[in-house]
Short mmCIF file of C-alpha atoms and ligand atoms in Angstrom, two decimals:
data_model
loop_
_atom_site.label_atom_id
_atom_site.label_comp_id
_atom_site.label_asym_id
_atom_site.label_seq_id
_atom_site.Cartn_x
_atom_site.Cartn_y
_atom_site.Cartn_z
CA MET A 1 13.52 40.37 12.37
CA THR A 2 15.81 37.37 12.41
CA PRO A 3 15.96 35.73 15.81
CA SER A 4 18.82 33.26 15.81
CA ALA A 5 20.71 31.00 18.13
CA GLU A 6 23.73 33.28 17.78
CA GLN A 7 21.86 36.15 19.48
CA GLN A 8 21.34 34.09 22.62
CA PRO A 9 23.82 33.21 25.34
CA ASN A 10 25.54 29.97 24.35
CA SER A 11 23.55 27.79 26.72
CA VAL A 12 20.17 29.04 25.46
CA LYS A 13 18.80 27.20 22.47
CA GLN A 14 16.38 28.83 20.04
CA ILE A 15 13.47 26.68 18.86
CA VAL A 16 11.16 27.79 16.07
CA ILE A 17 7.75 26.11 15.81
CA VAL A 18 5.42 26.61 12.85
CA GLY A 19 1.78 26.00 13.84
CA GLY A 20 0.09 26.44 17.21
CA GLY A 21 -2.41 23.59 16.98
CA PHE A 22 -2.59 20.45 19.07
CA ALA A 23 0.94 19.45 18.05
CA GLY A 24 2.80 22.78 18.04
CA LEU A 25 1.25 24.20 21.18
CA ASN A 26 1.81 21.04 23.21
CA CYS A 27 5.40 20.97 22.01
CA ALA A 28 5.92 24.62 22.99
CA ARG A 29 4.39 24.19 26.42
CA LYS A 30 6.47 21.16 27.28
CA LEU A 31 9.66 22.78 26.02
CA ALA A 32 8.87 25.88 28.05
CA THR A 33 9.44 23.96 31.28
CA ASN A 34 13.16 24.15 30.48
CA PRO A 35 14.58 27.64 31.16
CA ASN A 36 17.47 27.04 28.75
CA VAL A 37 15.32 27.15 25.65
CA ARG A 38 13.62 30.04 23.95
CA ILE A 39 10.65 29.20 21.76
CA THR A 40 9.19 31.24 18.93
CA LEU A 41 5.80 29.94 17.88
CA LEU A 42 4.57 31.16 14.49
CA ASP A 43 0.90 30.87 13.55
CA LYS A 44 -1.22 32.59 10.92
CA ASN A 45 -4.03 32.82 13.49
CA ASN A 46 -3.74 34.19 17.01
CA TYR A 47 -5.80 31.26 18.28
CA GLN A 48 -5.80 27.51 18.49
CA GLN A 49 -8.94 25.99 17.03
CA PHE A 50 -10.50 22.84 18.38
CA GLN A 51 -11.40 21.13 15.10
CA PRO A 52 -13.43 18.24 16.56
CA LEU A 53 -16.15 20.74 17.47
CA LEU A 54 -16.20 22.79 14.26
CA TYR A 55 -19.40 21.12 13.16
CA GLN A 56 -21.07 22.38 16.33
CA VAL A 57 -20.17 25.96 15.39
CA ALA A 58 -21.47 25.34 11.87
CA THR A 59 -24.80 24.15 13.27
CA ALA A 60 -24.83 26.90 15.92
CA LEU A 61 -24.73 24.50 18.84
CA LEU A 62 -21.64 26.27 20.14
CA ALA A 63 -20.33 29.80 19.73
CA PRO A 64 -16.97 30.26 17.95
CA GLY A 65 -15.43 31.53 21.20
CA ASN A 66 -16.08 28.14 22.81
CA ILE A 67 -13.74 26.32 20.47
CA ALA A 68 -11.00 28.84 19.70
CA PHE A 69 -8.40 29.79 22.27
CA ASN A 70 -6.01 32.70 22.27
CA LEU A 71 -2.46 31.43 21.87
CA ARG A 72 -0.96 34.21 23.96
CA GLU A 73 -3.30 33.35 26.80
CA ALA A 74 -2.30 29.68 26.49
CA VAL A 75 1.37 30.51 27.08
CA ARG A 76 0.81 33.40 29.48
CA ARG A 77 2.74 31.66 32.23
CA ASP A 78 5.62 30.62 29.97
CA PRO A 79 8.00 33.60 29.75
CA ASN A 80 10.26 31.81 27.27
CA VAL A 81 7.53 31.35 24.62
CA ASP A 82 7.05 34.14 22.10
CA ILE A 83 4.00 34.06 19.80
CA ARG A 84 4.24 35.65 16.35
CA LEU A 85 1.12 36.13 14.24
CA THR A 86 2.44 35.46 10.76
CA GLU A 87 2.17 33.01 7.91
CA ALA A 88 5.16 30.85 7.07
CA VAL A 89 5.52 30.64 3.30
CA SER A 90 8.69 28.61 2.84
CA VAL A 91 11.37 26.83 4.81
CA ASP A 92 15.05 26.16 4.26
CA LEU A 93 15.44 22.87 6.06
CA LYS A 94 19.21 22.91 5.91
CA SER A 95 19.60 26.17 7.83
CA ARG A 96 16.30 25.65 9.73
CA THR A 97 15.07 29.03 8.57
CA VAL A 98 11.42 29.96 8.07
CA GLN A 99 10.45 32.74 5.67
CA THR A 100 7.16 34.52 6.36
CA ALA A 101 4.65 36.27 4.11
CA GLU A 102 5.98 39.61 5.36
CA GLY A 103 9.52 38.66 4.32
CA GLU A 104 10.85 38.04 7.83
CA ARG A 105 13.10 35.11 8.64
CA TYR A 106 13.17 32.98 11.76
CA GLN A 107 16.11 30.69 12.29
CA GLY A 108 16.44 28.17 15.08
CA ASP A 109 18.77 25.58 16.53
CA PHE A 110 15.77 23.32 16.16
CA LEU A 111 12.81 23.67 13.84
CA VAL A 112 9.40 22.08 14.39
CA LEU A 113 6.91 21.87 11.52
CA ALA A 114 3.35 21.45 12.78
CA ALA A 115 1.28 23.39 10.23
CA GLY A 116 -1.66 20.95 10.17
CA SER A 117 -3.86 20.14 7.21
CA GLN A 118 -6.39 21.52 4.76
CA ALA A 119 -9.21 20.15 2.62
CA ASN A 120 -8.29 17.76 -0.17
CA PHE A 121 -10.76 18.00 -3.05
CA PHE A 122 -9.03 15.20 -4.99
CA GLY A 123 -9.40 17.22 -8.19
CA THR A 124 -13.21 17.01 -8.13
CA PRO A 125 -14.42 19.58 -10.70
CA GLY A 126 -16.05 22.58 -9.03
CA ALA A 127 -15.49 21.33 -5.47
CA GLU A 128 -13.00 23.99 -4.47
CA GLN A 129 -15.19 26.82 -5.77
CA ASN A 130 -18.65 25.57 -4.82
CA THR A 131 -18.42 23.52 -1.65
CA PHE A 132 -18.03 24.38 2.01
CA PRO A 133 -15.02 22.66 3.57
CA LEU A 134 -15.07 22.21 7.32
CA TYR A 135 -11.49 22.47 8.50
CA SER A 136 -11.18 25.86 10.18
CA LEU A 137 -13.13 28.24 12.36
CA ARG A 138 -13.63 30.49 9.35
CA ASP A 139 -15.06 27.53 7.41
CA ALA A 140 -17.48 26.73 10.22
CA GLU A 141 -18.73 30.31 10.55
CA ARG A 142 -19.18 30.59 6.77
CA LEU A 143 -21.14 27.35 6.66
CA ARG A 144 -23.36 28.46 9.54
CA SER A 145 -24.17 31.65 7.64
CA ARG A 146 -24.92 29.66 4.49
CA LEU A 147 -27.31 27.34 6.34
CA LEU A 148 -29.16 30.32 7.78
CA ALA A 149 -29.17 32.07 4.40
CA MET A 150 -30.81 29.00 2.87
CA LEU A 151 -33.56 28.97 5.48
CA GLU A 152 -34.17 32.70 5.14
CA SER A 153 -34.24 32.49 1.34
CA ALA A 154 -36.61 29.52 1.26
CA HIS A 155 -38.86 31.22 3.79
CA ARG A 156 -38.98 34.37 1.67
CA ASP A 157 -39.59 32.54 -1.62
CA LYS A 158 -40.92 28.97 -1.41
CA GLY A 159 -40.11 28.53 -5.11
CA LEU A 160 -36.44 28.33 -4.16
CA ILE A 161 -37.04 24.97 -2.51
CA GLU A 162 -37.35 23.49 -6.02
CA LYS A 163 -33.92 24.98 -6.70
CA GLY A 164 -32.40 23.10 -3.80
CA ALA A 165 -32.58 25.68 -1.00
CA LEU A 166 -33.44 22.98 1.52
CA ASN A 167 -31.18 20.27 0.10
CA PHE A 168 -27.98 19.80 2.07
CA VAL A 169 -25.28 17.47 0.79
CA ILE A 170 -22.47 16.30 3.02
CA VAL A 171 -19.52 14.68 1.30
CA GLY A 172 -17.56 12.15 3.34
CA ALA A 173 -19.01 9.74 5.90
CA GLY A 174 -16.07 9.81 8.30
CA PRO A 175 -16.50 11.31 11.79
CA THR A 176 -16.76 14.90 10.49
CA GLY A 177 -19.41 14.14 7.86
CA THR A 178 -21.34 11.84 10.17
CA GLU A 179 -21.36 14.33 13.04
CA MET A 180 -22.32 17.18 10.72
CA SER A 181 -25.18 15.17 9.17
CA GLY A 182 -26.52 14.11 12.55
CA ALA A 183 -26.40 17.62 14.02
CA LEU A 184 -28.03 19.20 10.98
CA ALA A 185 -30.73 16.53 10.84
CA GLU A 186 -31.54 17.02 14.52
CA GLY A 187 -31.73 20.77 14.02
CA VAL A 188 -34.20 20.33 11.16
CA GLN A 189 -36.24 17.84 13.20
CA ALA A 190 -36.33 20.18 16.18
CA TRP A 191 -37.68 23.00 14.03
CA LYS A 192 -40.25 20.73 12.38
CA ASN A 193 -41.52 19.37 15.68
CA LYS A 194 -42.12 22.69 17.39
CA LYS A 195 -45.71 23.62 17.98
CA ARG A 196 -46.87 25.95 15.27
CA GLY A 197 -46.89 29.12 17.36
CA ALA A 198 -43.38 28.45 18.64
CA LYS A 199 -41.82 27.87 15.25
CA ILE A 200 -38.94 30.09 14.24
CA TYR A 201 -39.73 29.88 10.51
CA LYS A 202 -43.50 29.78 10.88
CA ASP A 203 -44.67 28.67 7.44
CA LEU A 204 -41.52 27.08 6.05
CA PRO A 205 -42.28 23.51 4.87
CA LEU A 206 -39.31 21.89 6.59
CA GLU A 207 -40.66 18.45 5.74
CA ARG A 208 -39.21 19.18 2.31
CA ALA A 209 -35.68 19.52 3.70
CA GLN A 210 -33.35 16.75 2.57
CA ILE A 211 -29.96 15.81 3.96
CA PHE A 212 -27.72 13.55 1.87
CA LEU A 213 -24.56 11.91 3.17
CA VAL A 214 -22.40 10.76 0.26
CA ASP A 215 -19.28 8.61 0.44
CA ALA A 216 -17.30 6.66 -2.13
CA GLY A 217 -16.61 3.95 0.44
CA HIS A 218 -19.01 1.29 1.60
CA ALA A 219 -19.53 2.23 5.26
CA VAL A 220 -20.36 5.14 7.48
CA LEU A 221 -17.48 5.68 9.96
CA SER A 222 -15.18 3.25 8.16
CA ALA A 223 -12.50 3.46 10.89
CA PHE A 224 -14.93 1.95 13.42
CA SER A 225 -16.08 -1.66 13.93
CA PRO A 226 -18.84 -3.10 11.71
CA SER A 227 -21.34 -2.95 14.59
CA ALA A 228 -20.56 0.74 15.24
CA GLN A 229 -20.91 1.41 11.51
CA ALA A 230 -24.30 -0.30 11.42
CA TYR A 231 -25.42 1.59 14.54
CA ALA A 232 -24.35 4.94 13.10
CA ALA A 233 -26.09 4.27 9.77
CA LYS A 234 -29.30 3.27 11.57
CA GLN A 235 -29.24 6.36 13.79
CA LEU A 236 -28.68 8.66 10.83
CA ALA A 237 -31.48 7.01 8.87
CA ALA A 238 -33.77 7.48 11.89
CA ARG A 239 -33.03 11.20 11.61
CA ASP A 240 -33.99 11.14 7.91
CA VAL A 241 -30.44 11.40 6.59
CA GLN A 242 -30.28 9.81 3.13
CA ILE A 243 -27.05 7.82 2.96
CA ARG A 244 -25.46 7.23 -0.46
CA LEU A 245 -22.52 4.86 -0.09
CA GLY A 246 -20.31 3.58 -2.91
CA THR A 247 -21.05 6.89 -4.61
CA ARG A 248 -18.69 9.77 -5.28
CA VAL A 249 -19.37 13.38 -6.08
CA GLN A 250 -18.41 13.70 -9.70
CA GLU A 251 -18.85 17.42 -10.03
CA ALA A 252 -20.04 20.31 -7.85
CA GLY A 253 -21.78 23.18 -9.61
CA SER A 254 -22.97 26.48 -8.18
CA GLY A 255 -26.48 25.08 -7.69
CA HIS A 256 -26.16 21.30 -7.83
CA VAL A 257 -23.97 18.26 -7.39
CA THR A 258 -23.72 15.34 -9.77
CA LEU A 259 -23.07 11.93 -8.24
CA SER A 260 -21.25 9.03 -9.87
CA ASP A 261 -24.54 7.11 -10.25
CA GLY A 262 -25.81 9.94 -12.45
CA THR A 263 -28.06 11.55 -9.80
CA ARG A 264 -28.16 15.34 -9.97
CA ILE A 265 -29.16 17.00 -6.70
CA PRO A 266 -30.09 20.68 -6.79
CA THR A 267 -28.32 22.27 -3.81
CA HIS A 268 -26.48 25.37 -2.73
CA THR A 269 -24.96 23.83 0.38
CA VAL A 270 -22.40 21.09 -0.14
CA VAL A 271 -20.29 20.43 2.93
CA TRP A 272 -16.89 19.01 2.05
CA ALA A 273 -15.66 16.58 4.68
CA GLY A 274 -14.19 14.34 2.02
CA GLY A 275 -10.53 14.24 2.95
CA LEU A 276 -7.50 16.23 3.87
CA LYS A 277 -3.92 16.89 2.89
CA ALA A 278 -1.04 18.73 4.50
CA SER A 279 -1.31 22.51 4.63
CA SER A 280 0.21 24.32 1.67
CA LEU A 281 3.51 25.08 3.42
CA SER A 282 4.48 21.46 2.68
CA GLU A 283 4.85 22.44 -1.00
CA ASN A 284 7.64 24.88 -0.15
CA LEU A 285 10.06 22.82 1.86
CA GLY A 286 12.32 21.76 -0.97
CA ILE A 287 11.79 18.06 -0.30
CA LYS A 288 9.57 15.37 -1.80
CA THR A 289 6.50 14.89 0.33
CA GLY A 290 4.72 11.60 0.95
CA GLN A 291 1.12 10.39 1.27
CA GLY A 292 -1.38 13.28 1.48
CA GLY A 293 1.35 15.85 0.75
CA ARG A 294 2.63 15.25 4.28
CA ILE A 295 6.30 15.07 5.19
CA ASP A 296 7.62 11.63 6.01
CA VAL A 297 9.33 11.48 9.37
CA GLN A 298 11.55 8.92 11.08
CA PRO A 299 10.52 7.04 14.24
CA ASP A 300 12.04 9.82 16.38
CA LEU A 301 9.86 12.36 14.45
CA THR A 302 12.80 14.05 12.69
CA VAL A 303 12.79 14.64 8.93
CA PRO A 304 15.21 12.25 7.16
CA GLY A 305 18.52 14.02 6.51
CA PHE A 306 17.70 16.91 8.89
CA SER A 307 18.36 15.76 12.44
CA ARG A 308 17.20 18.99 14.06
CA VAL A 309 13.99 19.40 12.04
CA TYR A 310 10.82 17.71 13.28
CA GLY A 311 7.48 17.04 11.59
CA LEU A 312 4.41 16.62 13.79
CA GLY A 313 0.66 16.02 13.82
CA ASP A 314 -1.39 16.32 10.64
CA PHE A 315 1.58 17.79 8.80
CA ALA A 316 3.58 14.55 8.90
CA ASN A 317 3.27 10.87 8.06
CA ILE A 318 3.85 9.26 11.42
CA ALA A 319 3.99 5.55 12.18
CA ASP A 320 3.18 3.75 15.40
CA GLN A 321 5.69 1.51 17.16
CA ASP A 322 4.78 -1.35 14.80
CA GLY A 323 5.39 0.80 11.71
CA ARG A 324 1.69 1.27 10.85
CA PRO A 325 0.70 4.77 9.67
CA LEU A 326 -1.23 6.70 12.30
CA PRO A 327 -4.40 8.60 11.35
CA GLN A 328 -4.74 12.38 11.47
CA LEU A 329 -6.12 12.69 14.99
CA GLY A 330 -5.94 15.25 17.78
CA SER A 331 -4.48 12.64 20.13
CA VAL A 332 -1.70 11.77 17.67
CA ALA A 333 -0.89 15.47 17.22
CA GLU A 334 -0.88 16.15 20.95
CA GLN A 335 1.32 13.17 21.75
CA THR A 336 3.80 13.89 18.95
CA GLY A 337 4.05 17.49 20.21
CA LYS A 338 5.04 16.36 23.69
CA TRP A 339 7.34 13.64 22.36
CA CYS A 340 9.14 16.06 20.08
CA ALA A 341 9.79 18.38 23.03
CA LYS A 342 11.22 15.43 24.94
CA ASN A 343 13.52 14.54 22.05
CA ILE A 344 14.73 18.10 21.60
CA LEU A 345 15.58 18.32 25.29
CA LEU A 346 17.38 14.96 25.10
CA ASP A 347 19.32 16.19 22.09
CA ILE A 348 20.32 19.40 23.88
CA SER A 349 21.58 17.42 26.84
CA GLY A 350 23.62 15.18 24.52
CA LYS A 351 21.48 12.09 25.01
CA PRO A 352 20.08 9.96 22.16
CA ARG A 353 16.56 10.66 20.87
CA VAL A 354 13.91 8.00 21.40
CA SER A 355 11.37 6.55 18.95
CA PHE A 356 7.79 7.81 19.27
CA ARG A 357 5.35 5.44 20.97
CA TYR A 358 1.67 6.18 20.47
CA LEU A 359 -0.73 5.58 23.35
CA ASP A 360 -4.00 4.67 21.65
CA LYS A 361 -6.88 5.96 23.76
CA GLY A 362 -9.50 5.02 21.16
CA ILE A 363 -11.88 6.88 18.88
CA MET A 364 -15.39 8.26 19.19
CA ALA A 365 -18.06 9.98 17.10
CA MET A 366 -21.32 11.71 17.95
CA ILE A 367 -24.43 11.10 15.86
CA GLY A 368 -26.99 13.01 17.86
CA ARG A 369 -28.93 13.18 21.08
CA ASN A 370 -28.18 10.03 23.16
CA ALA A 371 -26.53 8.50 20.10
CA ALA A 372 -22.77 8.15 19.77
CA VAL A 373 -20.18 5.44 19.25
CA ALA A 374 -16.90 5.00 21.06
CA GLU A 375 -14.12 2.48 20.91
CA VAL A 376 -12.07 2.89 24.05
CA GLY A 377 -8.37 2.08 24.38
CA LYS A 378 -6.08 0.00 22.25
CA ARG A 379 -8.32 -3.04 22.68
CA ARG A 380 -11.21 -1.00 21.29
CA HIS A 381 -13.81 -1.67 23.96
CA GLU A 382 -17.04 -0.72 22.18
CA LEU A 383 -19.68 1.64 23.56
CA GLU A 384 -22.75 2.98 21.82
CA GLY A 385 -25.93 4.89 22.62
CA PRO A 386 -26.39 7.06 25.74
CA VAL A 387 -23.22 5.76 27.46
CA ALA A 388 -21.07 6.69 24.46
CA PHE A 389 -22.97 10.00 24.21
CA ALA A 390 -22.10 10.85 27.83
CA ALA A 391 -18.49 9.74 27.29
CA TRP A 392 -18.25 11.92 24.17
CA LEU A 393 -19.50 14.99 26.08
CA GLY A 394 -17.11 14.37 28.97
CA VAL A 395 -14.06 13.77 26.80
CA HIS A 396 -14.66 16.76 24.53
CA ALA A 397 -15.40 19.13 27.39
CA ALA A 398 -12.26 17.98 29.18
CA LEU A 399 -10.18 18.76 26.09
CA LEU A 400 -11.42 22.34 25.84
CA ALA A 401 -8.70 24.77 26.86
CA SER A 402 -10.30 26.83 29.61
CA THR A 403 -12.68 26.28 32.51
CA ARG A 404 -14.91 28.98 31.10
CA ALA A 405 -15.11 27.20 27.70
CA LYS A 406 -15.96 23.92 29.45
CA ILE A 407 -18.76 25.51 31.46
CA GLU A 408 -20.15 27.37 28.46
CA ALA A 409 -20.02 24.26 26.29
CA PHE A 410 -21.92 22.24 28.87
CA MET A 411 -24.54 24.99 29.17
CA ASP A 412 -24.97 25.11 25.39
CA TRP A 413 -25.16 21.32 25.13
CA ALA A 414 -27.74 21.19 27.91
CA TRP A 415 -29.75 23.89 26.16
CA ALA A 416 -29.60 21.98 22.88
CA TYR A 417 -30.49 18.72 24.61
CA PHE A 418 -33.76 20.20 25.82
CA GLY A 419 -34.64 21.49 22.41
CA GLY A 420 -33.15 24.97 22.13
CA ALA A 421 -30.56 24.32 19.39
CA LEU A 422 -30.13 26.47 16.29
CA GLU A 423 -32.74 28.98 17.28
CA ASP A 424 -31.32 32.30 18.33
CA VAL A 425 -28.68 32.58 15.65
CA VAL A 426 -28.08 35.80 13.77
CA LEU A 427 -27.13 35.96 10.12
CA ASP A 428 -24.01 38.07 10.54
CA ARG A 429 -22.73 37.57 6.98
CA PRO A 430 -25.42 39.12 4.79
CA GLU A 431 -23.26 38.44 1.73
CA GLU A 432 -24.24 34.78 2.10
CA LEU A 433 -27.70 35.84 0.89
CA GLN A 434 -26.18 36.70 -2.50
CA ILE A 435 -26.86 33.35 -4.08
CA ASN A 436 -26.99 32.53 -7.74
CA TRP A 437 -30.31 30.71 -7.89
CA ASN A 438 -30.03 30.19 -11.64
CA ASP A 439 -27.17 27.69 -11.24
CA GLU A 440 -23.93 27.76 -13.25
CA GLY A 441 -23.26 31.48 -13.12
CA GLU A 442 -26.00 32.89 -15.37
CA GLU A 443 -27.57 35.67 -13.37
CA LYS A 444 -27.88 36.76 -9.75
CA SER A 445 -31.21 37.12 -7.99
CA GLY A 446 -30.70 38.08 -4.35
C1 FAD B 1 -13.80 18.84 11.35
C2 FAD B 1 -12.77 18.01 12.07
C3 FAD B 1 -13.14 17.17 13.10
C4 FAD B 1 -12.19 16.42 13.79
N1 FAD B 1 -12.57 15.60 14.82
C5 FAD B 1 -11.64 14.93 15.53
C6 FAD B 1 -12.01 14.13 16.65
O1 FAD B 1 -13.20 13.99 16.98
N2 FAD B 1 -11.02 13.51 17.35
C7 FAD B 1 -9.71 13.65 17.02
O2 FAD B 1 -8.84 13.09 17.69
N3 FAD B 1 -9.34 14.39 15.96
C8 FAD B 1 -10.26 15.03 15.22
N4 FAD B 1 -9.88 15.78 14.15
C9 FAD B 1 -8.47 15.84 13.79
C10 FAD B 1 -7.68 16.80 14.67
O3 FAD B 1 -8.39 18.00 14.85
C11 FAD B 1 -6.36 17.05 14.01
O4 FAD B 1 -5.71 15.80 13.86
C12 FAD B 1 -5.48 17.98 14.83
O5 FAD B 1 -6.07 19.25 14.91
C13 FAD B 1 -4.11 18.10 14.22
O6 FAD B 1 -3.34 18.94 15.01
P1 FAD B 1 -2.13 19.73 14.36
O7 FAD B 1 -1.50 20.49 15.47
O8 FAD B 1 -1.30 18.80 13.57
O9 FAD B 1 -2.80 20.70 13.33
P2 FAD B 1 -3.83 21.89 13.59
O10 FAD B 1 -4.57 21.68 14.84
O11 FAD B 1 -4.60 22.03 12.33
O12 FAD B 1 -2.89 23.14 13.78
C14 FAD B 1 -2.12 23.64 12.72
C15 FAD B 1 -1.83 25.10 13.01
O13 FAD B 1 -0.92 25.57 12.03
C16 FAD B 1 -1.29 26.86 11.62
N5 FAD B 1 -0.75 27.05 10.28
C17 FAD B 1 -1.03 26.35 9.15
N6 FAD B 1 -0.30 26.77 8.11
C18 FAD B 1 0.47 27.77 8.61
C19 FAD B 1 1.45 28.61 8.02
N7 FAD B 1 1.79 28.49 6.74
N8 FAD B 1 2.04 29.54 8.80
C20 FAD B 1 1.69 29.68 10.10
N9 FAD B 1 0.78 28.90 10.71
C21 FAD B 1 0.19 27.95 9.97
C22 FAD B 1 -2.80 26.85 11.68
O14 FAD B 1 -3.33 28.15 11.81
C23 FAD B 1 -3.06 25.98 12.91
O15 FAD B 1 -3.15 26.77 14.08
C24 FAD B 1 -10.82 16.53 13.44
C25 FAD B 1 -10.45 17.37 12.39
C26 FAD B 1 -11.40 18.11 11.71
C27 FAD B 1 -10.98 19.01 10.59
#
């Protein structure tokens, strides 16, 4: 199928969007308010995933359905938005044509590239094969199964603890790594502190569990203020997270990691939150990409030389009004999506496009129960502790797509708050029990 502008009445413009995340979906929904445009939104998943809460799926605080939202449902009331479940594999920017994995082509009067990002392993030997990235719903569900598989295995055979069954290494001390470490540490503490009869794993020596947070930089949460960094490090240490700063993962094996200081940690669970780059579509655009494999865009969000092609969100290098590069954040993606729609509509009506202006609402990160940090607004008003914790819950619930998801998330958070986290989880991927306990691919013992 080749939808094209030519098939539409002259006044109707065809817009093709690749990626239904924060950027693409917001763009589609804003464009849809204009009856003279027809939007085709291509995504390889039929859902939008809410990445900020992936770590809560991985630690079984939330169910996958709480953080993934059907794209068709999201545009149910927008008759001029058509969702296509397909993977874009290449793009001809000149003709604004997208080629899909199935060999179909989608051509538009305008093309919006919002395909997001993926893990960047920075060439670390073994990282791609042996670590657990945390960038998609699939990643989070796989990691959750691996965590459970480790507990089950160590419970069955205590000798596997020596082989690292209860060692968990998190690479990257940004918000994702920090939140993951805190949630995992609280889960372990909750299990340890239960009265004997109420324990899920009754004779598992959880005091032997170790959580390492490793980062090549010199601070936890480096994007935050020094006081927030110190607070986060203290809160993690209080939860028995061992923080290794100024240290990089040199190599990740099937049963260990080696750090740059020479330490070798036996482990079968290495969570990769160590960086990201543009999703692989960026390699097939026929143009030179910039920092992080992302496409460079102009202040009005168009790709240089292609006035009707836009790059948004994590897929693009976007600057603020002062020319400073913006980070890969949900709020940046959402705002660029809406701005792009505005510019396309201006273009259609023959008016000049306007430069993107970012409204900085601040940043926040959760460490654990009653412990979070937030820097609110452009002036970065700092909050920490229970106030930031409450703010984090409110903001994240508000961002969830449906009322049902908000209610369910609050119920799950309340349950976790009073000590019920990580308990009634089923191991629905038995293949995760197939672990090579002999390290480096010698022999399997299930
Ligand atoms: C673990 C984690 C935690 C985070 N926490 C926060 C936070 O607390 N606060 C915050 O502001 N930001 C956070 N972020 C960042 C934020 O989630 C991203 O900046 C935001 O999701 C980017 O939106 P996007 O629309 O550009 O990309 P995405 O939301 O990733 O959407 C991209 C879409 O493109 C689709 N796609 C990709 N390739 C193709 C293809 N070839 N063909 C078809 N479809 C394709 C994908 O399926 C996806 O639906 C976090 C990110 C991660 C990974």
